[in-house]
mmCIF file of C-alpha atoms and ligand atoms in Angstrom:
data_model
loop_
_atom_site.group_PDB
_atom_site.id
_atom_site.type_symbol
_atom_site.label_atom_id
_atom_site.label_comp_id
_atom_site.label_asym_id
_atom_site.label_seq_id
_atom_site.Cartn_x
_atom_site.Cartn_y
_atom_site.Cartn_z
ATOM 1 C CA MET L 383 90.518 93.098 114.901
ATOM 2 C CA ALA L 384 94.148 93.763 114.346
ATOM 3 C CA ILE L 385 93.602 93.419 110.691
ATOM 4 C CA ALA L 386 90.569 95.729 110.780
ATOM 5 C CA ALA L 387 92.411 98.469 112.637
ATOM 6 C CA LEU L 388 95.523 98.227 110.425
ATOM 7 C CA LYS L 389 93.215 98.268 107.300
ATOM 8 C CA GLN L 390 91.454 101.324 108.649
ATOM 9 C CA LEU L 391 94.761 103.163 109.158
ATOM 10 C CA GLY L 392 95.869 102.053 105.723
ATOM 11 C CA GLU L 393 92.745 103.431 104.128
ATOM 12 C CA LEU L 394 93.121 106.934 105.702
ATOM 13 C CA PRO L 395 94.283 109.431 103.042
ATOM 14 C CA GLY L 396 97.850 110.835 103.651
ATOM 15 C CA MET L 397 99.563 109.959 107.055
ATOM 16 C CA ILE L 398 102.576 108.362 105.164
ATOM 17 C CA ASN L 399 104.958 108.915 108.063
ATOM 18 C CA VAL L 400 102.942 107.125 110.665
ATOM 19 C CA LYS L 401 102.061 104.202 108.324
ATOM 20 C CA MET L 402 105.780 103.704 107.637
ATOM 21 C CA GLN L 403 106.532 103.782 111.323
ATOM 22 C CA VAL L 404 103.822 101.253 112.089
ATOM 23 C CA GLU L 405 105.098 98.927 109.357
ATOM 24 C CA GLN L 406 108.650 99.070 110.763
ATOM 25 C CA ILE L 407 107.606 98.243 114.261
ATOM 26 C CA ILE L 408 105.452 95.255 113.201
ATOM 27 C CA GLN L 409 108.212 93.866 110.874
ATOM 28 C CA LEU L 410 110.859 94.312 113.592
ATOM 29 C CA LYS L 411 108.632 92.310 116.044
ATOM 30 C CA LYS L 412 108.133 89.621 113.436
ATOM 31 C CA ILE L 413 111.845 89.339 112.666
ATOM 32 C CA SER L 414 112.798 89.433 116.294
ATOM 33 C CA LYS L 415 110.583 86.388 116.910
ATOM 34 C CA LEU L 416 112.230 84.503 114.049
ATOM 35 C CA ARG L 417 115.689 85.455 115.356
ATOM 36 C CA GLU L 418 114.717 84.216 118.763
ATOM 37 C CA GLN L 419 113.692 80.853 117.254
ATOM 38 C CA HIS L 420 117.146 80.645 115.704
ATOM 39 C CA GLY L 421 118.769 81.400 118.993
ATOM 40 C CA LEU L 422 119.996 84.819 117.858
ATOM 41 C CA LYS L 423 120.310 87.865 120.040
ATOM 42 C CA ASN L 424 117.638 90.438 119.998
ATOM 43 C CA GLN L 425 118.404 93.998 121.008
ATOM 44 C CA SER L 426 115.218 95.306 122.757
ATOM 45 C CA GLN L 427 114.039 98.580 121.358
ATOM 46 C CA SER L 428 111.815 101.084 122.892
ATOM 47 C CA ASN L 429 108.339 101.281 121.333
ATOM 48 C CA HIS L 430 107.463 104.738 122.644
ATOM 49 C CA LEU L 431 106.754 107.484 120.088
ATOM 50 C CA VAL L 432 106.392 111.321 119.857
ATOM 51 C CA PHE L 433 103.740 112.544 117.467
ATOM 52 C CA THR L 434 104.122 116.157 116.446
ATOM 53 C CA GLY L 435 101.736 118.175 114.384
ATOM 54 C CA ASN L 436 98.993 120.865 114.359
ATOM 55 C CA PRO L 437 95.447 120.179 115.493
ATOM 56 C CA GLY L 438 93.365 117.958 113.219
ATOM 57 C CA THR L 439 96.304 116.223 111.493
ATOM 58 C CA GLY L 440 95.181 112.865 112.683
ATOM 59 C CA LYS L 441 97.407 112.189 115.809
ATOM 60 C CA THR L 442 94.664 110.906 118.054
ATOM 61 C CA THR L 443 93.092 108.918 115.246
ATOM 62 C CA ALA L 444 96.399 107.152 114.386
ATOM 63 C CA ALA L 445 97.216 106.474 117.995
ATOM 64 C CA ARG L 446 93.910 104.868 118.675
ATOM 65 C CA LEU L 447 94.186 102.577 115.635
ATOM 66 C CA ILE L 448 97.732 101.686 116.588
ATOM 67 C CA GLY L 449 96.516 100.808 120.098
ATOM 68 C CA GLU L 450 93.794 98.486 118.698
ATOM 69 C CA ALA L 451 96.155 96.811 116.203
ATOM 70 C CA PHE L 452 99.072 96.179 118.593
ATOM 71 C CA ALA L 453 96.887 94.901 121.419
ATOM 72 C CA ALA L 454 95.177 92.438 118.971
ATOM 73 C CA LEU L 455 98.541 91.469 117.485
ATOM 74 C CA GLY L 456 100.014 90.858 120.979
ATOM 75 C CA ILE L 457 102.888 93.107 120.036
ATOM 76 C CA LEU L 458 102.905 94.435 123.639
ATOM 77 C CA LYS L 459 102.656 91.795 126.200
ATOM 78 C CA SER L 460 100.503 92.155 129.216
ATOM 79 C CA SER L 461 102.102 90.136 132.031
ATOM 80 C CA ASP L 462 99.644 91.053 134.692
ATOM 81 C CA LEU L 463 97.642 87.937 135.810
ATOM 82 C CA ASP L 464 94.424 89.881 136.277
ATOM 83 C CA ASP L 465 94.431 91.760 133.098
ATOM 84 C CA SER L 466 90.737 92.289 132.825
ATOM 85 C CA ASP L 467 91.249 96.106 133.140
ATOM 86 C CA ASP L 468 93.505 96.179 130.074
ATOM 87 C CA LEU L 469 92.293 98.640 127.314
ATOM 88 C CA PRO L 470 94.008 98.863 123.914
ATOM 89 C CA PHE L 471 93.935 102.740 124.075
ATOM 90 C CA VAL L 472 94.156 104.915 127.200
ATOM 91 C CA GLU L 473 94.241 108.614 126.747
ATOM 92 C CA ILE L 474 95.461 111.135 129.383
ATOM 93 C CA HIS L 475 95.160 114.808 129.539
ATOM 94 C CA HIS L 476 97.046 117.180 131.844
ATOM 95 C CA ALA L 477 93.798 118.369 133.425
ATOM 96 C CA ASP L 478 92.716 114.916 134.401
ATOM 97 C CA VAL L 479 95.900 114.028 136.072
ATOM 98 C CA ILE L 480 97.112 117.106 137.929
ATOM 99 C CA SER L 481 95.679 117.213 141.498
ATOM 100 C CA LYS L 482 96.207 119.576 144.336
ATOM 101 C CA TYR L 483 96.651 116.748 146.680
ATOM 102 C CA VAL L 484 100.275 115.734 147.133
ATOM 103 C CA GLY L 485 100.883 112.277 145.524
ATOM 104 C CA ASP L 486 97.626 112.016 143.820
ATOM 105 C CA SER L 487 98.790 112.993 140.382
ATOM 106 C CA GLU L 488 101.565 110.293 140.422
ATOM 107 C CA LYS L 489 98.923 107.683 141.581
ATOM 108 C CA THR L 490 96.676 108.641 138.626
ATOM 109 C CA ILE L 491 99.538 108.217 136.181
ATOM 110 C CA LYS L 492 100.457 104.802 137.626
ATOM 111 C CA ALA L 493 96.773 103.632 137.317
ATOM 112 C CA LYS L 494 96.597 104.920 133.704
ATOM 113 C CA PHE L 495 99.840 102.934 132.825
ATOM 114 C CA ASN L 496 98.331 99.787 134.494
ATOM 115 C CA GLN L 497 95.105 100.178 132.398
ATOM 116 C CA ALA L 498 97.101 100.515 129.200
ATOM 117 C CA ARG L 499 99.065 97.318 129.691
ATOM 118 C CA GLY L 500 99.092 95.474 126.360
ATOM 119 C CA GLY L 501 98.237 98.705 124.457
ATOM 120 C CA VAL L 502 98.841 102.391 123.946
ATOM 121 C CA LEU L 503 98.939 105.138 126.487
ATOM 122 C CA PHE L 504 98.364 108.370 124.677
ATOM 123 C CA ILE L 505 99.515 111.645 126.379
ATOM 124 C CA ASP L 506 97.893 114.428 124.520
ATOM 125 C CA GLU L 507 99.460 117.938 124.724
ATOM 126 C CA ALA L 508 102.212 116.378 126.862
ATOM 127 C CA TYR L 509 103.979 119.712 127.202
ATOM 128 C CA ALA L 510 101.252 120.932 129.537
ATOM 129 C CA PHE L 511 102.939 119.103 132.289
ATOM 130 C CA VAL L 512 105.996 121.353 131.917
ATOM 131 C CA GLY L 513 106.129 124.372 134.242
ATOM 132 C CA GLY L 514 102.856 124.798 136.228
ATOM 133 C CA ASP L 515 102.781 124.772 139.989
ATOM 134 C CA GLN L 516 106.381 125.633 141.058
ATOM 135 C CA THR L 517 105.827 125.285 144.792
ATOM 136 C CA HIS L 518 104.859 121.602 144.734
ATOM 137 C CA LYS L 519 106.563 120.815 141.343
ATOM 138 C CA THR L 520 103.633 118.587 140.517
ATOM 139 C CA GLY L 521 104.369 118.639 136.755
ATOM 140 C CA GLU L 522 107.973 117.834 137.300
ATOM 141 C CA LYS L 523 107.099 114.872 139.552
ATOM 142 C CA VAL L 524 104.475 113.620 137.099
ATOM 143 C CA ILE L 525 107.012 113.676 134.267
ATOM 144 C CA ALA L 526 109.469 111.895 136.556
ATOM 145 C CA SER L 527 106.879 109.191 137.198
ATOM 146 C CA ILE L 528 106.147 108.886 133.469
ATOM 147 C CA VAL L 529 109.850 108.392 132.795
ATOM 148 C CA GLN L 530 110.038 105.690 135.395
ATOM 149 C CA LEU L 531 106.843 103.853 134.195
ATOM 150 C CA MET L 532 108.040 104.044 130.616
ATOM 151 C CA GLU L 533 111.046 102.098 131.567
ATOM 152 C CA ASP L 534 109.377 99.679 133.985
ATOM 153 C CA LEU L 535 106.647 98.803 131.576
ATOM 154 C CA ARG L 536 108.516 99.246 128.317
ATOM 155 C CA ASP L 537 107.460 95.852 126.888
ATOM 156 C CA GLU L 538 103.899 96.245 127.985
ATOM 157 C CA VAL L 539 102.819 99.765 127.332
ATOM 158 C CA MET L 540 103.536 101.943 124.337
ATOM 159 C CA VAL L 541 103.553 105.548 125.294
ATOM 160 C CA ILE L 542 102.664 108.046 122.443
ATOM 161 C CA ALA L 543 103.094 111.698 123.516
ATOM 162 C CA ALA L 544 101.533 114.281 121.148
ATOM 163 C CA GLY L 545 101.561 117.980 120.526
ATOM 164 C CA TYR L 546 102.871 120.876 118.497
ATOM 165 C CA SER L 547 106.500 120.290 117.499
ATOM 166 C CA ARG L 548 108.088 123.300 119.338
ATOM 167 C CA GLU L 549 106.318 122.517 122.482
ATOM 168 C CA MET L 550 107.153 118.841 122.324
ATOM 169 C CA ASP L 551 110.802 119.890 122.298
ATOM 170 C CA ASP L 552 110.284 121.631 125.599
ATOM 171 C CA PHE L 553 108.558 118.597 126.924
ATOM 172 C CA LEU L 554 111.449 116.270 125.892
ATOM 173 C CA ASP L 555 113.929 118.615 127.449
ATOM 174 C CA SER L 556 112.149 118.871 130.692
ATOM 175 C CA ASN L 557 113.683 115.668 132.131
ATOM 176 C CA PRO L 558 117.118 114.269 131.242
ATOM 177 C CA GLY L 559 115.774 110.758 130.832
ATOM 178 C CA LEU L 560 112.872 111.639 128.526
ATOM 179 C CA ARG L 561 114.307 112.098 124.968
ATOM 180 C CA SER L 562 116.258 108.788 125.012
ATOM 181 C CA ARG L 563 113.130 106.817 125.919
ATOM 182 C CA PHE L 564 111.274 107.774 122.876
ATOM 183 C CA SER L 565 112.550 105.753 119.895
ATOM 184 C CA ASN L 566 111.205 108.099 117.122
ATOM 185 C CA THR L 567 109.366 111.263 116.388
ATOM 186 C CA VAL L 568 106.603 111.076 113.806
ATOM 187 C CA ASN L 569 105.505 114.329 112.142
ATOM 188 C CA PHE L 570 102.050 114.848 111.095
ATOM 189 C CA PRO L 571 102.253 117.624 108.451
ATOM 190 C CA ASP L 572 99.250 119.929 107.665
ATOM 191 C CA TYR L 573 97.055 118.441 104.903
ATOM 192 C CA SER L 574 97.168 119.989 101.443
ATOM 193 C CA VAL L 575 93.847 120.907 99.807
ATOM 194 C CA PRO L 576 93.995 117.803 97.588
ATOM 195 C CA ASP L 577 94.581 115.669 100.698
ATOM 196 C CA MET L 578 91.592 117.282 102.352
ATOM 197 C CA ILE L 579 89.274 116.740 99.329
ATOM 198 C CA GLN L 580 90.226 112.967 99.488
ATOM 199 C CA ILE L 581 89.500 113.048 103.258
ATOM 200 C CA ALA L 582 86.082 114.698 102.582
ATOM 201 C CA GLN L 583 85.335 112.125 99.932
ATOM 202 C CA LYS L 584 86.098 109.341 102.495
ATOM 203 C CA MET L 585 83.996 111.036 105.151
ATOM 204 C CA LEU L 586 81.046 111.489 102.908
ATOM 205 C CA PHE L 587 81.308 107.846 101.700
ATOM 206 C CA ASP L 588 81.499 106.464 105.253
ATOM 207 C CA GLN L 589 78.276 108.515 106.194
ATOM 208 C CA GLU L 590 76.539 107.297 103.015
ATOM 209 C CA TYR L 591 76.329 110.583 101.277
ATOM 210 C CA GLN L 592 77.484 111.641 97.844
ATOM 211 C CA ALA L 593 78.354 115.068 96.516
ATOM 212 C CA ASP L 594 77.948 116.622 93.083
ATOM 213 C CA ASN L 595 80.782 118.393 91.261
ATOM 214 C CA ASP L 596 79.401 121.787 92.299
ATOM 215 C CA TYR L 597 79.700 120.740 95.899
ATOM 216 C CA MET L 598 83.203 119.465 95.482
ATOM 217 C CA ASN L 599 84.312 122.704 93.678
ATOM 218 C CA SER L 600 82.805 124.837 96.377
ATOM 219 C CA LEU L 601 84.410 122.673 99.068
ATOM 220 C CA ALA L 602 87.874 123.080 97.520
ATOM 221 C CA ASN L 603 87.389 126.868 97.162
ATOM 222 C CA ARG L 604 86.179 127.021 100.875
ATOM 223 C CA LEU L 605 89.266 125.109 102.019
ATOM 224 C CA TRP L 606 91.660 127.244 100.046
ATOM 225 C CA LEU L 607 90.197 130.150 101.882
ATOM 226 C CA GLU L 608 90.068 128.530 105.368
ATOM 227 C CA LYS L 609 93.478 127.047 105.397
ATOM 228 C CA ASP L 610 95.406 130.269 105.870
ATOM 229 C CA LYS L 611 93.182 131.370 108.680
ATOM 230 C CA LYS L 612 94.214 131.341 112.253
ATOM 231 C CA GLY L 613 92.916 128.288 114.077
ATOM 232 C CA PHE L 614 92.496 126.198 111.006
ATOM 233 C CA GLY L 615 91.845 122.662 112.001
ATOM 234 C CA ASN L 616 92.938 120.453 109.089
ATOM 235 C CA ALA L 617 90.769 117.338 108.854
ATOM 236 C CA ARG L 618 88.647 118.608 111.842
ATOM 237 C CA THR L 619 87.686 121.642 109.808
ATOM 238 C CA VAL L 620 86.827 119.402 106.859
ATOM 239 C CA ARG L 621 84.494 117.391 109.235
ATOM 240 C CA ASN L 622 82.934 120.530 110.510
ATOM 241 C CA ILE L 623 82.266 121.953 107.027
ATOM 242 C CA ILE L 624 80.778 118.536 105.995
ATOM 243 C CA GLU L 625 78.482 118.449 109.067
ATOM 244 C CA GLU L 626 77.283 121.906 108.505
ATOM 245 C CA SER L 627 76.418 121.073 104.846
ATOM 246 C CA ILE L 628 74.570 117.980 105.933
ATOM 247 C CA ARG L 629 72.404 120.119 108.224
ATOM 248 C CA MET L 630 71.834 122.558 105.314
ATOM 249 C CA HIS L 631 70.916 119.461 103.072
ATOM 250 C CA SER L 632 68.326 118.257 105.668
ATOM 251 C CA VAL L 633 66.757 121.776 105.668
ATOM 252 C CA ARG L 634 66.561 121.795 101.908
ATOM 253 C CA ILE L 635 65.175 118.184 101.584
ATOM 254 C CA SER L 636 62.616 118.663 104.292
ATOM 255 C CA GLN L 637 60.881 121.129 101.923
ATOM 256 C CA LEU L 638 60.336 118.456 99.240
ATOM 257 C CA ASP L 639 57.044 116.615 99.296
ATOM 258 C CA ALA L 640 58.372 113.145 98.664
ATOM 259 C CA PRO L 641 62.191 112.989 98.689
ATOM 260 C CA THR L 642 63.682 110.164 96.777
ATOM 261 C CA ARG L 643 66.590 107.885 97.901
ATOM 262 C CA GLU L 644 68.784 109.978 95.655
ATOM 263 C CA ASP L 645 67.564 113.282 97.145
ATOM 264 C CA LEU L 646 68.424 111.913 100.625
ATOM 265 C CA ILE L 647 71.993 110.910 99.482
ATOM 266 C CA LEU L 648 73.017 113.831 97.300
ATOM 267 C CA LEU L 649 74.709 116.892 98.666
ATOM 268 C CA MET L 650 74.783 119.909 96.219
ATOM 269 C CA GLY L 651 76.774 123.018 95.987
ATOM 270 C CA ILE L 652 73.999 125.072 97.546
ATOM 271 C CA ASP L 653 74.340 123.007 100.674
ATOM 272 C CA LEU L 654 77.682 124.607 101.259
ATOM 273 C CA GLN L 655 77.372 128.112 102.697
ATOM 274 C CA LEU L 656 79.834 130.452 101.233
ATOM 275 C CA ASN L 657 79.248 133.104 103.751
ATOM 276 C CA VAL L 658 83.000 133.556 104.146
ATOM 277 C CA GLN L 659 83.184 135.022 100.718
ATOM 278 C CA ASP L 660 80.044 137.232 101.079
ATOM 279 C CA THR L 661 81.581 139.182 103.933
ATOM 280 C CA LEU L 662 84.719 140.057 101.830
ATOM 281 C CA SER L 663 84.956 143.268 99.866
ATOM 282 C CA GLU L 664 85.545 142.957 96.023
ATOM 283 C CA LYS L 665 89.120 143.947 96.429
ATOM 284 C CA GLU L 666 89.696 141.293 99.201
ATOM 285 C CA LYS L 667 87.947 138.693 97.058
ATOM 286 C CA LEU L 668 90.406 139.487 94.174
ATOM 287 C CA GLN L 669 93.380 139.353 96.462
ATOM 288 C CA LYS L 670 92.293 136.051 97.838
ATOM 289 C CA ALA L 671 91.758 134.626 94.351
ATOM 290 C CA MET L 672 95.266 135.779 93.328
ATOM 291 C CA SER L 673 96.889 134.227 96.285
ATOM 292 C CA GLN L 674 94.962 130.936 95.741
ATOM 293 C CA ILE L 675 96.004 130.797 92.154
ATOM 294 C CA GLN L 676 99.666 131.502 93.095
ATOM 295 C CA ALA L 677 99.548 128.748 95.795
ATOM 296 C CA ARG L 678 98.070 126.256 93.278
ATOM 297 C CA LEU L 679 100.722 127.234 90.705
ATOM 298 C CA LEU L 680 103.493 126.762 93.271
ATOM 299 C CA GLU L 681 102.036 123.303 94.094
ATOM 300 C CA PHE L 682 102.068 122.254 90.528
ATOM 301 C CA GLU L 683 105.619 123.572 89.975
ATOM 302 C CA LEU L 684 106.846 121.744 93.144
ATOM 303 C CA ARG L 685 105.157 118.546 91.976
ATOM 304 C CA GLU L 686 106.944 118.824 88.654
ATOM 305 C CA ILE L 687 110.242 119.357 90.352
ATOM 306 C CA VAL L 688 109.772 116.362 92.512
ATOM 307 C CA THR L 689 108.622 114.119 89.635
ATOM 308 C CA LYS L 690 111.568 115.143 87.584
ATOM 309 C CA SER L 691 114.108 114.580 90.388
ATOM 310 C CA SER L 692 112.604 111.178 91.315
ATOM 311 C CA ASN L 693 112.589 110.113 87.645
ATOM 312 C CA ARG L 694 116.358 110.893 87.560
ATOM 313 C CA THR L 695 116.963 108.748 90.699
ATOM 314 C CA PHE L 696 115.062 105.814 89.321
ATOM 315 C CA SER L 697 116.699 105.867 85.940
ATOM 316 C CA GLY L 698 119.858 105.422 87.821
ATOM 317 C CA SER L 699 121.917 108.143 86.015
HETATM 318 N N1 ADP P 730 93.772 111.202 107.057
HETATM 319 C C1 ADP P 730 92.568 111.323 107.562
HETATM 320 N N2 ADP P 730 91.541 110.758 106.952
HETATM 321 C C2 ADP P 730 90.263 110.868 107.352
HETATM 322 N N3 ADP P 730 89.915 111.504 108.452
HETATM 323 C C3 ADP P 730 90.830 112.046 109.182
HETATM 324 C C4 ADP P 730 92.253 112.014 108.845
HETATM 325 N N4 ADP P 730 93.029 112.760 109.717
HETATM 326 C C5 ADP P 730 92.092 113.196 110.576
HETATM 327 N N5 ADP P 730 90.821 112.845 110.314
HETATM 328 C C6 ADP P 730 89.673 113.118 111.062
HETATM 329 O O1 ADP P 730 89.794 114.494 111.535
HETATM 330 C C7 ADP P 730 89.368 114.656 112.851
HETATM 331 C C8 ADP P 730 90.552 115.135 113.640
HETATM 332 O O2 ADP P 730 91.625 114.162 113.815
HETATM 333 P P1 ADP P 730 92.366 113.834 115.133
HETATM 334 O O3 ADP P 730 93.008 112.579 115.011
HETATM 335 O O4 ADP P 730 91.516 114.136 116.371
HETATM 336 O O5 ADP P 730 93.520 114.936 114.970
HETATM 337 P P2 ADP P 730 94.513 115.521 116.189
HETATM 338 O O6 ADP P 730 94.546 114.491 117.225
HETATM 339 O O7 ADP P 730 95.817 115.626 115.335
HETATM 340 O O8 ADP P 730 94.114 116.865 116.553
HETATM 341 C C9 ADP P 730 88.781 113.318 113.305
HETATM 342 O O9 ADP P 730 87.423 113.407 113.103
HETATM 343 C C10 ADP P 730 89.424 112.329 112.361
HETATM 344 O O10 ADP P 730 88.601 111.247 112.100
HETATM 345 MG MG1 MG P 731 94.029 114.922 119.199
#
């Protein structure tokens, strides 16, 4: 199972930062074991991580796969005798934890940590605990319990706290013990359009669909339009667009008398609604097109600069 989860993470397009971080942790554990066998000292490092990034950049997906992999690899021990409740991945949200009854929130946090022994405890939108009810200081108390449990169960539970970067800073500053307990911050950057095209291809393949060139071109155009809009959801938007086109495809295919296997598999350009474009005026369409071309040019130029500079480094001049 560990191999399966790691393989799955490895196969996700992009996510370089998190892949590197996971590799480091696994190798560190391996070498620590070898050092132990040779009677050498091991400095115990915290496993806890902060994930920053916009919605849809893969934070939850990565955390879940890490939980599965680490639980199966036994990277996090579970010392509890009755560990039948252990789950490789336990997710908590502010709303499920905060209770109006004094002491309840801390109890919930403790129960969640216990469930996550041997795996990952994922705190989504961790900054939501900051502030809130000032009379009872519930959020503050919850964060204090989190700090305590992160220390007490440091070898058994890996805490991953996720959210937008600016807000994660507020979270980390909200208790003096918090920042030092997280070993690293992993940034999940917004996906570029080429990344999202790769993600779309993977999603289609996994769902046993194929797309023609017309579809892929329309999808790229649609993503160039959508990505500058407020509320753009990165890979989540890609998933939504694909699901929408799968519904359109079903409507189209249902009109055929005897659809073939290929009909059932193949998504075509017409299955992607381009209603966004239809509602724009001619001038707006031109402006959009211009800015897309400029963005594409910039991307090419940047790539050239990066290639040139990395060639220089490697040639050892
Ligand atoms: N690199 C990727 N490759 C394939 N699918 C991805 C990738 N990143 C995210 N997704 C998909 O996009 C959706 C949103 O991802 P999620 O992990 O929930 O993002 P976040 O937690 O950062 O908001 C999920 O359906 C997930 O499977
Ligand atoms: Mg998420």
